[in-house]
Amino acid sequence: MSHIFIPWTLLWVVFSPSVNANNGDVVVDRLIHGPSKLHVEFITTGFFGFEGHEPVSLSYNAPAIMTGVQRLRDLYPEHHWTWTFIWDTQNQLSCPLMPDHVYFMLAQYYYSRRISNRLSIVVAPACFEGIPMNDFAGVEDVLLITSASVETVIRNRQRSPTWLSTTPFAYSNVVFCSLLNALNWTTVFVGLDSQDRMYHLYIFHVVTGELTGCGVQFTAATVACSEEASVVSSLREFHAKSRVFLYFGQPPGFRSLLMVAARLGMIDGDHVFLAVVPWASPAYGFFTWQMNREDDEKVKRAYRSVLLLTMVDEEQYALPSVRLLSQEWANISRTVYNNTELTSDLPLPVMAATHAAVELAGTAVVEALARNVSFTNGNNGRVLAESILNRTRDLQVGQWRMGSTGVVVHGVQLSSLDWETGQLKAFMKALETDATFVWKRTDPHQTIWHGRADLPPAVPLCGLDGAACFSRNGSNDSVVGGSVAVICALAVLIGALLARISRIWIRSAVWWSLESDILIMGSRKSQSRASRV
């Protein structure tokens, strides 16, 4: 891999940052490669650091900005492409603090440090600061693309005329509502592992806040998965109210839940345990039965009753081009930002979205120039944003489509256990369409559930307690009783007919045998005739 290390190391030396101690901005010094038609500068705000494994940190996403710019240099060498990272060196910022600082960071750079003859485009992962960034970009007519953050105001193109988002994260409530409706699961049990305080706690509240609105009845509970008594109590309540358990928590708690469910006889195919994960990564844990433990085979049998909802289409990040880029991102992150984590620990969906944002913006600029759009009087953010909407582009990180609302179209997947391979395999995928998700089976004949091709219902045909097949209504009881009586009478009649037919058949079969009563009757008749003679 030395051929990758050297170019990026040299690149960092050439574009080494100089820190302004007065305002905390960091501006990258650049080489001028001679005259060019246009100089495009990508401005990125954020913070550096690996604490909490925040996927929006520039320690992860700065490498993706670099590869995105390098891609544009390779595609369009006639233009000059550069980047500028802006972060506050006076304050140790993190996700929750960014909304209070980002407007000032952008305004200070834009009005005091920006070179006016450059076309400015803001590309940043962002956490919760999307709205103040949008307010600034809208006023200055600057194209803004966030690769992680998205707010509902982005759908209002009057409020957000220059804001787009390549975020890999779909609205979780929309995903769950569309899935449950597609499977006709209108009654579910929702359990949150009490030990989870991050992603799953957030998504639990988002989803439960919307289920009723999409026609799904639910019971929500907090489960201490590390305590067997709590799990037993929750599973018994679950069994009394549904057959579909939505689990929000980490894999260790899920494993404990399944083992108790196995002891309670809930892994025979009638109960569904559905877990959710944003994407497969060490940060969120891997849902698997393979832990090199003595009970692995027992857990594997329990995993036949498991579904895993992944909030991205993982096939997108298995592309050869993305795997090559991930190596570059890991090398840059390690050599430039002192990241010692493994490649598998990188937040690939967010980094791919950051790279895609840069490439999308640069391609839009080149296309605008081909249409004779002039950038001399401003940054033309609205024009650029409108040229990206409703378009599908083949990028270095795969095919990306921007929807009409300013948010990239998302794909998600649902997996079940493939017993032969022992791996969770996607059998349903969905693509975002008109603010919902359309689910399709990847193979209608694929065995997905305990040797079957179909999933069980949320409520059995005879009800949760079986009573639906035995009505308690008095009039119905009489009808049922009358029906039973008729059936019994018919059975007796049929039995008598069968007996008569049997006797006739026997007689025809032994014609030479005479019954004793016939002999007696014949004798009596003979005697009578003799007396009359």
Coordinates of C-alpha atoms in Angstrom, one line a residue:
M1 CA 0.0 0.0 0.0
S2 CA 3.0 2.3 -0.1
H3 CA 1.9 3.7 -3.5
I4 CA -1.1 5.2 -1.7
F5 CA 0.7 6.6 1.3
I6 CA 3.2 8.7 -0.7
P7 CA 0.9 10.8 -2.9
W8 CA -1.5 11.7 0.0
T9 CA 1.4 12.5 2.3
L10 CA 2.9 14.9 -0.3
L11 CA -0.6 16.3 -0.9
W12 CA -0.9 17.2 2.8
V13 CA 2.5 18.9 2.8
V14 CA 1.5 21.0 -0.2
F15 CA -1.8 21.9 1.3
S16 CA -0.7 22.3 4.9
P17 CA -3.1 24.4 7.1
S18 CA -2.2 27.6 8.7
V19 CA -4.1 28.5 11.9
N20 CA -5.5 32.0 12.5
A21 CA -5.3 32.3 16.3
N22 CA -7.7 35.3 16.3
N23 CA -10.8 33.7 14.9
G24 CA -10.0 30.0 14.9
D25 CA -10.4 29.5 11.2
V26 CA -8.1 27.2 9.3
V27 CA -7.5 28.0 5.7
V28 CA -5.7 25.6 3.4
D29 CA -2.9 27.2 1.3
R30 CA -3.0 25.9 -2.3
L31 CA -0.8 25.7 -5.3
I32 CA -2.0 27.6 -8.4
H33 CA -1.7 25.3 -11.4
G34 CA -1.7 28.1 -13.9
P35 CA -4.7 29.8 -15.6
S36 CA -8.1 28.0 -15.4
K37 CA -11.6 28.7 -16.5
L38 CA -13.0 28.5 -12.9
H39 CA -11.7 28.2 -9.4
V40 CA -14.2 26.2 -7.2
E41 CA -13.6 26.2 -3.5
F42 CA -15.3 23.7 -1.2
I43 CA -15.9 25.1 2.3
T44 CA -16.3 22.5 5.1
T45 CA -17.3 23.3 8.7
G46 CA -17.1 20.9 11.6
F47 CA -14.9 19.6 14.3
F48 CA -12.0 17.1 14.6
G49 CA -11.8 14.2 17.0
F50 CA -12.7 10.5 17.4
E51 CA -14.4 10.7 20.8
G52 CA -17.7 8.9 20.8
H53 CA -17.1 7.6 17.3
E54 CA -19.2 10.4 15.9
P55 CA -19.4 9.6 12.2
V56 CA -19.8 13.3 11.3
S57 CA -16.4 14.3 12.7
L58 CA -14.0 15.8 10.1
S59 CA -11.4 13.3 11.3
Y60 CA -13.5 10.8 9.2
N61 CA -15.0 13.1 6.6
A62 CA -12.0 15.3 5.7
P63 CA -10.4 12.4 3.7
A64 CA -13.7 12.0 1.8
I65 CA -13.6 15.7 0.9
M66 CA -10.1 15.2 -0.4
T67 CA -10.9 12.2 -2.5
G68 CA -13.9 14.0 -3.9
V69 CA -11.9 17.0 -4.9
Q70 CA -9.2 14.7 -6.4
R71 CA -11.9 13.0 -8.4
L72 CA -13.0 16.4 -9.9
R73 CA -9.4 17.2 -10.7
D74 CA -9.1 14.0 -12.6
L75 CA -12.4 14.5 -14.4
Y76 CA -12.1 18.2 -15.2
P77 CA -8.4 19.2 -15.1
E78 CA -9.2 22.5 -17.0
H79 CA -10.6 23.9 -13.7
H80 CA -9.1 24.6 -10.4
W81 CA -10.6 22.6 -7.5
T82 CA -9.6 23.3 -3.8
W83 CA -11.0 22.8 -0.3
T84 CA -11.0 24.8 2.9
F85 CA -11.7 23.3 6.4
I86 CA -13.1 25.6 9.0
W87 CA -13.3 24.7 12.7
D88 CA -13.1 26.5 15.9
T89 CA -9.7 26.0 17.7
Q90 CA -10.8 28.1 20.6
N91 CA -13.6 25.8 21.6
Q92 CA -13.7 22.0 21.8
L93 CA -16.8 21.6 19.7
S94 CA -18.9 18.5 19.2
C95 CA -22.2 17.6 17.6
P96 CA -24.5 19.3 20.2
L97 CA -22.5 22.5 20.2
M98 CA -22.3 23.0 16.5
P99 CA -25.7 24.8 16.0
D100 CA -24.6 27.7 18.2
H101 CA -21.3 28.2 16.4
V102 CA -21.7 27.3 12.7
Y103 CA -23.4 30.5 11.5
F104 CA -20.6 32.6 13.0
M105 CA -17.9 30.3 11.6
L106 CA -19.3 30.6 8.0
A107 CA -20.0 34.3 8.2
Q108 CA -16.6 35.1 9.5
Y109 CA -14.8 33.2 6.8
Y110 CA -17.1 34.2 4.0
Y111 CA -16.9 38.0 4.7
S112 CA -13.3 38.3 5.9
R113 CA -11.2 35.5 4.5
R114 CA -12.9 34.2 1.3
I115 CA -11.3 35.2 -2.0
S116 CA -14.1 36.8 -4.0
N117 CA -13.2 35.5 -7.5
R118 CA -13.7 31.9 -6.4
L119 CA -17.0 30.0 -6.6
S120 CA -17.9 28.9 -3.1
I121 CA -19.7 25.7 -2.3
V122 CA -20.4 24.5 1.2
V123 CA -20.1 20.7 1.7
A124 CA -20.1 19.4 5.3
P125 CA -21.4 16.3 7.1
A126 CA -23.2 18.5 9.8
C127 CA -25.0 17.1 12.8
F128 CA -27.9 19.3 14.1
E129 CA -26.7 22.6 12.5
G130 CA -28.4 22.1 9.1
I131 CA -31.0 24.9 9.7
P132 CA -28.5 27.7 10.5
M133 CA -26.3 26.6 7.7
N134 CA -29.3 26.7 5.4
D135 CA -30.2 30.2 6.5
F136 CA -26.8 31.4 5.7
A137 CA -26.6 29.6 2.3
G138 CA -30.0 30.8 1.3
V139 CA -29.2 34.5 1.9
E140 CA -25.8 34.3 0.1
D141 CA -27.1 32.0 -2.7
V142 CA -24.5 29.4 -1.9
L143 CA -25.0 25.8 -2.8
L144 CA -25.0 23.8 0.4
I145 CA -24.8 20.0 0.5
T146 CA -24.8 18.2 3.9
S147 CA -23.8 14.5 3.9
A148 CA -25.3 13.5 7.3
S149 CA -27.7 16.2 8.6
V150 CA -31.2 16.7 7.1
E151 CA -34.2 18.6 8.5
T152 CA -37.8 18.6 7.4
V153 CA -37.5 22.2 6.2
I154 CA -35.3 20.9 3.3
R155 CA -38.6 19.7 1.7
N156 CA -39.8 23.3 1.5
R157 CA -37.8 24.5 -1.5
Q158 CA -38.9 28.1 -0.9
R159 CA -37.3 27.9 2.6
S160 CA -34.3 25.9 1.4
P161 CA -33.7 26.9 -2.3
T162 CA -29.9 26.0 -2.2
W163 CA -29.8 23.1 0.3
L164 CA -29.4 19.5 -0.7
S165 CA -28.5 16.4 1.3
T166 CA -26.7 13.2 0.4
T167 CA -27.4 11.8 3.9
P168 CA -27.4 7.9 3.9
F169 CA -30.0 8.0 6.7
A170 CA -33.6 7.7 5.7
Y171 CA -36.4 8.8 8.0
S172 CA -36.7 5.8 10.3
N173 CA -40.4 6.3 11.0
V174 CA -41.2 6.2 7.3
V175 CA -39.1 3.0 6.9
F176 CA -40.9 1.2 9.7
C177 CA -44.4 2.3 8.7
S178 CA -43.9 1.3 5.1
L179 CA -42.4 -2.1 6.2
L180 CA -45.1 -3.0 8.7
N181 CA -47.9 -2.0 6.2
A182 CA -46.2 -4.0 3.5
L183 CA -46.2 -7.1 5.7
N184 CA -49.7 -6.3 7.1
W185 CA -48.4 -6.3 10.6
T186 CA -50.9 -3.9 12.3
T187 CA -50.2 -5.0 15.9
V188 CA -46.6 -5.0 17.3
F189 CA -44.7 -5.0 20.5
V190 CA -41.8 -2.5 20.8
G191 CA -39.0 -3.1 23.2
L192 CA -36.1 -0.9 24.1
D193 CA -33.1 -2.3 25.9
S194 CA -32.7 -0.1 28.9
Q195 CA -28.9 -0.1 28.6
D196 CA -28.9 1.6 25.2
R197 CA -28.5 5.4 25.4
M198 CA -27.5 6.4 21.9
Y199 CA -28.9 5.5 18.4
H200 CA -31.5 3.0 19.5
L201 CA -32.9 5.3 22.2
Y202 CA -33.4 8.0 19.6
I203 CA -34.9 5.8 16.9
F204 CA -37.2 4.1 19.5
H205 CA -38.8 7.5 20.3
V206 CA -39.0 8.5 16.7
V207 CA -40.7 5.3 15.5
T208 CA -43.2 5.0 18.4
G209 CA -44.2 8.5 17.9
E210 CA -45.4 7.8 14.4
L211 CA -46.7 4.2 14.4
T212 CA -50.3 5.0 15.3
G213 CA -50.4 7.5 12.5
C214 CA -49.7 4.8 9.9
G215 CA -52.3 2.4 11.3
V216 CA -50.2 0.3 13.6
Q217 CA -51.2 -0.5 17.1
F218 CA -48.3 -1.1 19.5
T219 CA -47.3 -1.7 23.1
A220 CA -44.0 -0.1 24.1
A221 CA -41.8 -1.2 27.0
T222 CA -38.3 -0.7 28.3
V223 CA -36.6 -4.1 28.9
A224 CA -33.5 -4.7 31.1
C225 CA -32.1 -7.3 28.8
S226 CA -29.3 -8.1 31.3
E227 CA -31.9 -9.2 33.9
E228 CA -33.8 -12.4 33.1
A229 CA -36.8 -11.5 35.2
S230 CA -37.4 -8.3 33.2
V231 CA -37.0 -10.2 29.9
V232 CA -39.4 -13.0 31.0
S233 CA -42.0 -10.4 32.0
S234 CA -41.7 -8.5 28.8
L235 CA -41.9 -11.6 26.6
R236 CA -45.0 -12.8 28.4
E237 CA -46.6 -9.5 27.8
F238 CA -45.5 -9.6 24.2
H239 CA -47.0 -13.1 23.7
A240 CA -50.3 -11.8 25.0
K241 CA -50.4 -8.8 22.7
S242 CA -48.7 -9.6 19.4
R243 CA -46.4 -12.0 17.6
V244 CA -44.0 -9.4 16.2
F245 CA -41.4 -7.9 18.6
L246 CA -39.5 -4.8 17.4
Y247 CA -36.2 -4.7 19.3
F248 CA -34.2 -1.5 19.7
G249 CA -30.8 -2.1 21.3
Q250 CA -27.4 -3.6 20.9
P251 CA -26.7 -7.3 19.9
P252 CA -25.7 -8.5 23.4
G253 CA -29.1 -7.6 24.8
F254 CA -30.7 -9.2 21.8
R255 CA -28.9 -12.4 22.3
S256 CA -30.1 -12.6 25.9
L257 CA -33.6 -11.9 24.8
L258 CA -33.5 -14.7 22.3
M259 CA -32.2 -17.2 24.8
V260 CA -35.0 -16.5 27.2
A261 CA -37.5 -16.7 24.3
A262 CA -36.1 -20.1 23.4
R263 CA -36.8 -21.4 26.9
L264 CA -40.3 -20.0 26.7
G265 CA -41.0 -21.8 23.4
M266 CA -41.1 -18.7 21.3
I267 CA -38.7 -19.7 18.5
D268 CA -40.8 -22.2 16.6
G269 CA -41.7 -19.8 13.8
D270 CA -44.8 -18.2 15.2
H271 CA -43.0 -15.3 16.8
V272 CA -40.9 -12.7 15.0
F273 CA -38.0 -10.8 16.6
L274 CA -37.0 -7.8 14.4
A275 CA -33.9 -5.9 15.2
V276 CA -32.6 -2.7 13.5
V277 CA -29.2 -1.3 12.8
P278 CA -28.1 1.8 10.7
W279 CA -25.4 -0.3 9.0
A280 CA -23.0 -3.2 9.9
S281 CA -20.2 -1.7 11.9
P282 CA -18.4 -2.2 15.3
A283 CA -20.0 1.1 16.5
Y284 CA -23.5 -0.4 16.4
G285 CA -22.5 -4.1 16.9
F286 CA -23.0 -7.1 14.6
F287 CA -26.2 -9.1 14.9
T288 CA -24.9 -12.7 14.7
W289 CA -25.1 -16.0 16.5
Q290 CA -21.4 -16.7 15.9
M291 CA -19.6 -15.6 19.1
N292 CA -17.4 -18.7 19.6
R293 CA -19.4 -19.6 22.7
E294 CA -20.8 -22.9 23.9
D295 CA -24.4 -21.8 23.2
D296 CA -23.8 -20.7 19.6
E297 CA -25.8 -23.5 18.1
K298 CA -28.8 -22.8 20.4
V299 CA -28.6 -19.1 19.4
K300 CA -28.4 -20.1 15.8
R301 CA -31.7 -22.0 16.1
A302 CA -33.2 -18.9 17.7
Y303 CA -31.9 -16.7 14.9
R304 CA -34.3 -18.6 12.6
S305 CA -37.0 -16.3 14.2
V306 CA -35.0 -13.1 13.6
L307 CA -35.3 -10.4 11.0
L308 CA -32.7 -7.6 10.7
L309 CA -33.7 -4.2 9.3
T310 CA -30.6 -2.4 7.9
M311 CA -31.2 1.3 7.2
V312 CA -29.0 1.3 4.1
D313 CA -28.6 -0.9 1.1
E314 CA -25.3 -2.6 2.0
E315 CA -24.8 -3.6 -1.6
Q316 CA -24.0 0.0 -2.3
Y317 CA -21.0 0.0 -0.1
A318 CA -19.7 -3.4 -1.3
L319 CA -18.8 -1.9 -4.7
P320 CA -15.2 -2.4 -5.8
S321 CA -14.8 1.4 -6.2
V322 CA -16.0 2.1 -2.7
R323 CA -13.7 -0.6 -1.2
L324 CA -10.7 1.1 -3.0
L325 CA -11.8 4.5 -1.7
S326 CA -12.2 3.1 1.8
Q327 CA -8.5 2.1 1.8
E328 CA -7.6 5.6 0.7
W329 CA -9.8 7.1 3.4
A330 CA -8.2 4.9 6.1
N331 CA -4.7 5.8 4.9
I332 CA -5.4 9.5 4.9
S333 CA -7.2 9.3 8.3
R334 CA -4.3 7.4 9.8
T335 CA -1.4 9.4 8.4
V336 CA -2.9 12.9 8.5
Y337 CA -5.3 12.7 11.4
N338 CA -3.7 10.1 13.6
N339 CA -6.6 7.7 13.4
T340 CA -5.4 4.3 14.5
E341 CA -8.8 2.5 14.0
L342 CA -9.2 -0.2 11.4
T343 CA -10.8 0.3 8.0
S344 CA -13.9 -1.6 9.2
D345 CA -14.5 1.0 11.9
L346 CA -14.8 3.9 9.4
P347 CA -18.4 5.2 8.9
L348 CA -18.4 4.2 5.3
P349 CA -22.0 5.4 4.5
V350 CA -21.3 8.9 5.7
M351 CA -17.9 9.1 4.1
A352 CA -19.3 7.9 0.8
A353 CA -22.1 10.5 1.1
T354 CA -19.5 13.2 1.7
H355 CA -17.5 12.1 -1.3
A356 CA -20.7 12.0 -3.4
A357 CA -21.7 15.5 -2.3
V358 CA -18.4 16.9 -3.6
E359 CA -18.6 15.1 -6.9
L360 CA -22.3 16.0 -7.4
A361 CA -21.6 19.7 -6.8
G362 CA -18.6 19.7 -9.1
T363 CA -20.4 17.9 -11.9
A364 CA -23.3 20.4 -11.6
V365 CA -20.8 23.3 -12.0
V366 CA -19.3 21.9 -15.2
E367 CA -22.8 21.2 -16.6
A368 CA -23.8 24.8 -15.8
L369 CA -20.8 26.2 -17.6
A370 CA -21.7 24.1 -20.6
R371 CA -25.2 25.8 -20.5
N372 CA -23.4 29.2 -20.5
V373 CA -24.4 30.0 -16.9
S374 CA -22.4 32.9 -15.6
F375 CA -20.9 32.7 -12.1
T376 CA -19.5 36.3 -12.1
N377 CA -22.3 37.9 -10.2
G378 CA -22.6 35.4 -7.4
N379 CA -22.4 31.7 -6.4
N380 CA -25.7 30.7 -8.2
G381 CA -26.5 28.2 -5.5
R382 CA -30.2 28.0 -6.5
V383 CA -29.3 27.3 -10.1
L384 CA -26.9 24.6 -9.1
A385 CA -29.3 23.0 -6.7
E386 CA -32.1 22.9 -9.2
S387 CA -29.8 21.2 -11.8
I388 CA -29.1 18.4 -9.3
L389 CA -32.8 17.7 -8.3
N390 CA -34.5 14.7 -9.8
R391 CA -31.3 13.5 -11.4
T392 CA -29.5 10.2 -11.3
R393 CA -25.7 10.3 -11.7
D394 CA -23.1 7.6 -11.8
L395 CA -20.4 8.6 -9.4
Q396 CA -17.2 7.0 -8.1
V397 CA -19.2 5.7 -5.2
G398 CA -21.9 4.2 -7.3
Q399 CA -25.2 5.4 -8.6
W400 CA -26.9 8.3 -6.7
R401 CA -30.3 9.9 -7.3
M402 CA -31.3 13.2 -5.8
G403 CA -35.1 13.4 -5.2
S404 CA -37.4 16.3 -5.8
T405 CA -37.3 17.4 -2.1
G406 CA -33.6 17.9 -2.0
V407 CA -32.7 14.6 -0.3
V408 CA -31.0 11.7 -2.0
V409 CA -33.2 8.6 -2.6
H410 CA -32.5 5.9 0.0
G411 CA -32.5 2.2 -0.1
V412 CA -33.0 -0.2 2.8
Q413 CA -33.0 -3.9 3.3
L414 CA -34.6 -6.7 5.4
S415 CA -32.6 -9.9 6.1
S416 CA -33.3 -13.3 7.6
L417 CA -31.0 -16.2 8.5
D418 CA -29.8 -18.4 5.6
W419 CA -29.4 -21.7 7.5
E420 CA -26.9 -23.2 5.1
T421 CA -24.4 -20.3 5.2
G422 CA -25.3 -19.2 8.8
Q423 CA -25.4 -15.6 7.6
L424 CA -28.2 -13.0 7.6
K425 CA -29.2 -12.6 3.9
A426 CA -31.3 -9.8 2.5
F427 CA -34.6 -11.1 1.0
M428 CA -36.5 -7.8 0.8
K429 CA -35.3 -4.4 -0.3
A430 CA -37.1 -1.0 -0.6
L431 CA -36.4 2.2 -2.5
E432 CA -37.7 5.5 -1.5
T433 CA -40.6 6.7 -3.7
D434 CA -42.9 9.7 -3.0
A435 CA -42.1 10.1 0.7
T436 CA -42.5 6.3 1.3
F437 CA -40.7 3.0 0.6
V438 CA -41.8 0.4 -1.9
W439 CA -40.8 -3.1 -0.7
K440 CA -40.0 -5.9 -3.1
R441 CA -38.8 -9.5 -2.5
T442 CA -35.5 -10.2 -4.1
D443 CA -36.6 -13.7 -4.8
P444 CA -40.3 -14.7 -4.3
H445 CA -39.4 -18.4 -4.0
Q446 CA -36.5 -17.9 -1.5
T447 CA -36.9 -19.8 1.8
I448 CA -36.8 -17.1 4.5
W449 CA -38.6 -18.4 7.5
H450 CA -38.3 -21.8 9.1
G451 CA -38.2 -23.6 5.8
R452 CA -41.1 -21.5 4.4
A453 CA -41.2 -18.6 1.9
D454 CA -43.7 -16.5 3.9
L455 CA -43.6 -14.7 7.2
P456 CA -46.2 -15.3 10.0
P457 CA -48.9 -12.8 10.8
A458 CA -48.7 -10.4 13.7
V459 CA -51.9 -11.9 15.1
P460 CA -52.7 -15.6 14.4
L461 CA -55.9 -16.6 12.6
C462 CA -57.6 -17.8 15.8
G463 CA -56.4 -14.8 17.8
L464 CA -53.6 -14.4 20.3
D465 CA -55.4 -16.8 22.7
G466 CA -57.1 -19.0 20.1
A467 CA -60.5 -17.8 21.2
A468 CA -61.5 -16.3 17.8
C469 CA -62.2 -19.8 16.5
F470 CA -64.6 -20.5 19.5
S471 CA -67.1 -17.8 19.8
R472 CA -68.5 -17.0 23.2
N473 CA -71.8 -15.6 21.8
G474 CA -74.9 -17.7 23.0
S475 CA -76.7 -17.7 19.6
N476 CA -73.5 -18.8 17.9
D477 CA -73.1 -21.6 20.5
S478 CA -76.6 -22.9 19.5
V479 CA -75.7 -22.8 15.9
V480 CA -72.4 -24.6 16.6
G481 CA -74.3 -27.1 18.8
G482 CA -76.9 -27.7 16.1
S483 CA -74.2 -28.2 13.5
V484 CA -72.6 -30.8 15.7
A485 CA -75.9 -32.6 16.1
V486 CA -76.5 -32.7 12.4
I487 CA -73.0 -34.0 11.8
C488 CA -73.5 -36.8 14.4
A489 CA -76.8 -37.8 12.8
L490 CA -75.2 -38.0 9.4
A491 CA -72.5 -40.1 10.8
V492 CA -74.9 -42.6 12.3
L493 CA -76.9 -42.8 9.0
I494 CA -73.8 -43.3 7.0
G495 CA -72.7 -46.0 9.4
A496 CA -76.0 -47.8 9.0
L497 CA -75.9 -47.6 5.2
L498 CA -72.4 -48.9 5.2
A499 CA -73.4 -51.9 7.4
R500 CA -76.3 -52.7 5.1
I501 CA -74.2 -52.5 2.0
S502 CA -71.6 -54.7 3.7
R503 CA -74.2 -57.4 4.4
I504 CA -75.5 -57.4 0.8
W505 CA -72.0 -57.7 -0.5
I506 CA -71.2 -60.7 1.8
R507 CA -74.4 -62.5 0.7
S508 CA -73.5 -62.0 -3.0
A509 CA -70.0 -63.2 -2.3
V510 CA -71.2 -66.5 -0.5
W511 CA -74.4 -67.3 -2.5
W512 CA -74.0 -71.0 -1.6
S513 CA -74.4 -70.3 2.2
L514 CA -77.9 -70.1 3.6
E515 CA -78.6 -68.3 6.9
S516 CA -80.2 -70.2 9.7
D517 CA -83.4 -68.1 9.8
I518 CA -83.9 -68.9 6.1
L519 CA -83.6 -72.6 6.7
I520 CA -86.1 -72.4 9.6
M521 CA -88.6 -70.4 7.5
G522 CA -88.2 -72.9 4.7
S523 CA -88.9 -75.8 7.0
R524 CA -92.0 -74.1 8.4
K525 CA -93.4 -73.5 4.9
S526 CA -92.9 -77.0 4.0
Q527 CA -94.7 -78.3 7.0
S528 CA -97.7 -76.1 6.3
R529 CA -98.0 -77.2 2.7
A530 CA -97.9 -80.9 3.9
S531 CA -100.8 -80.4 6.4
R532 CA -103.0 -79.0 3.8
V533 CA -102.6 -81.9 1.5

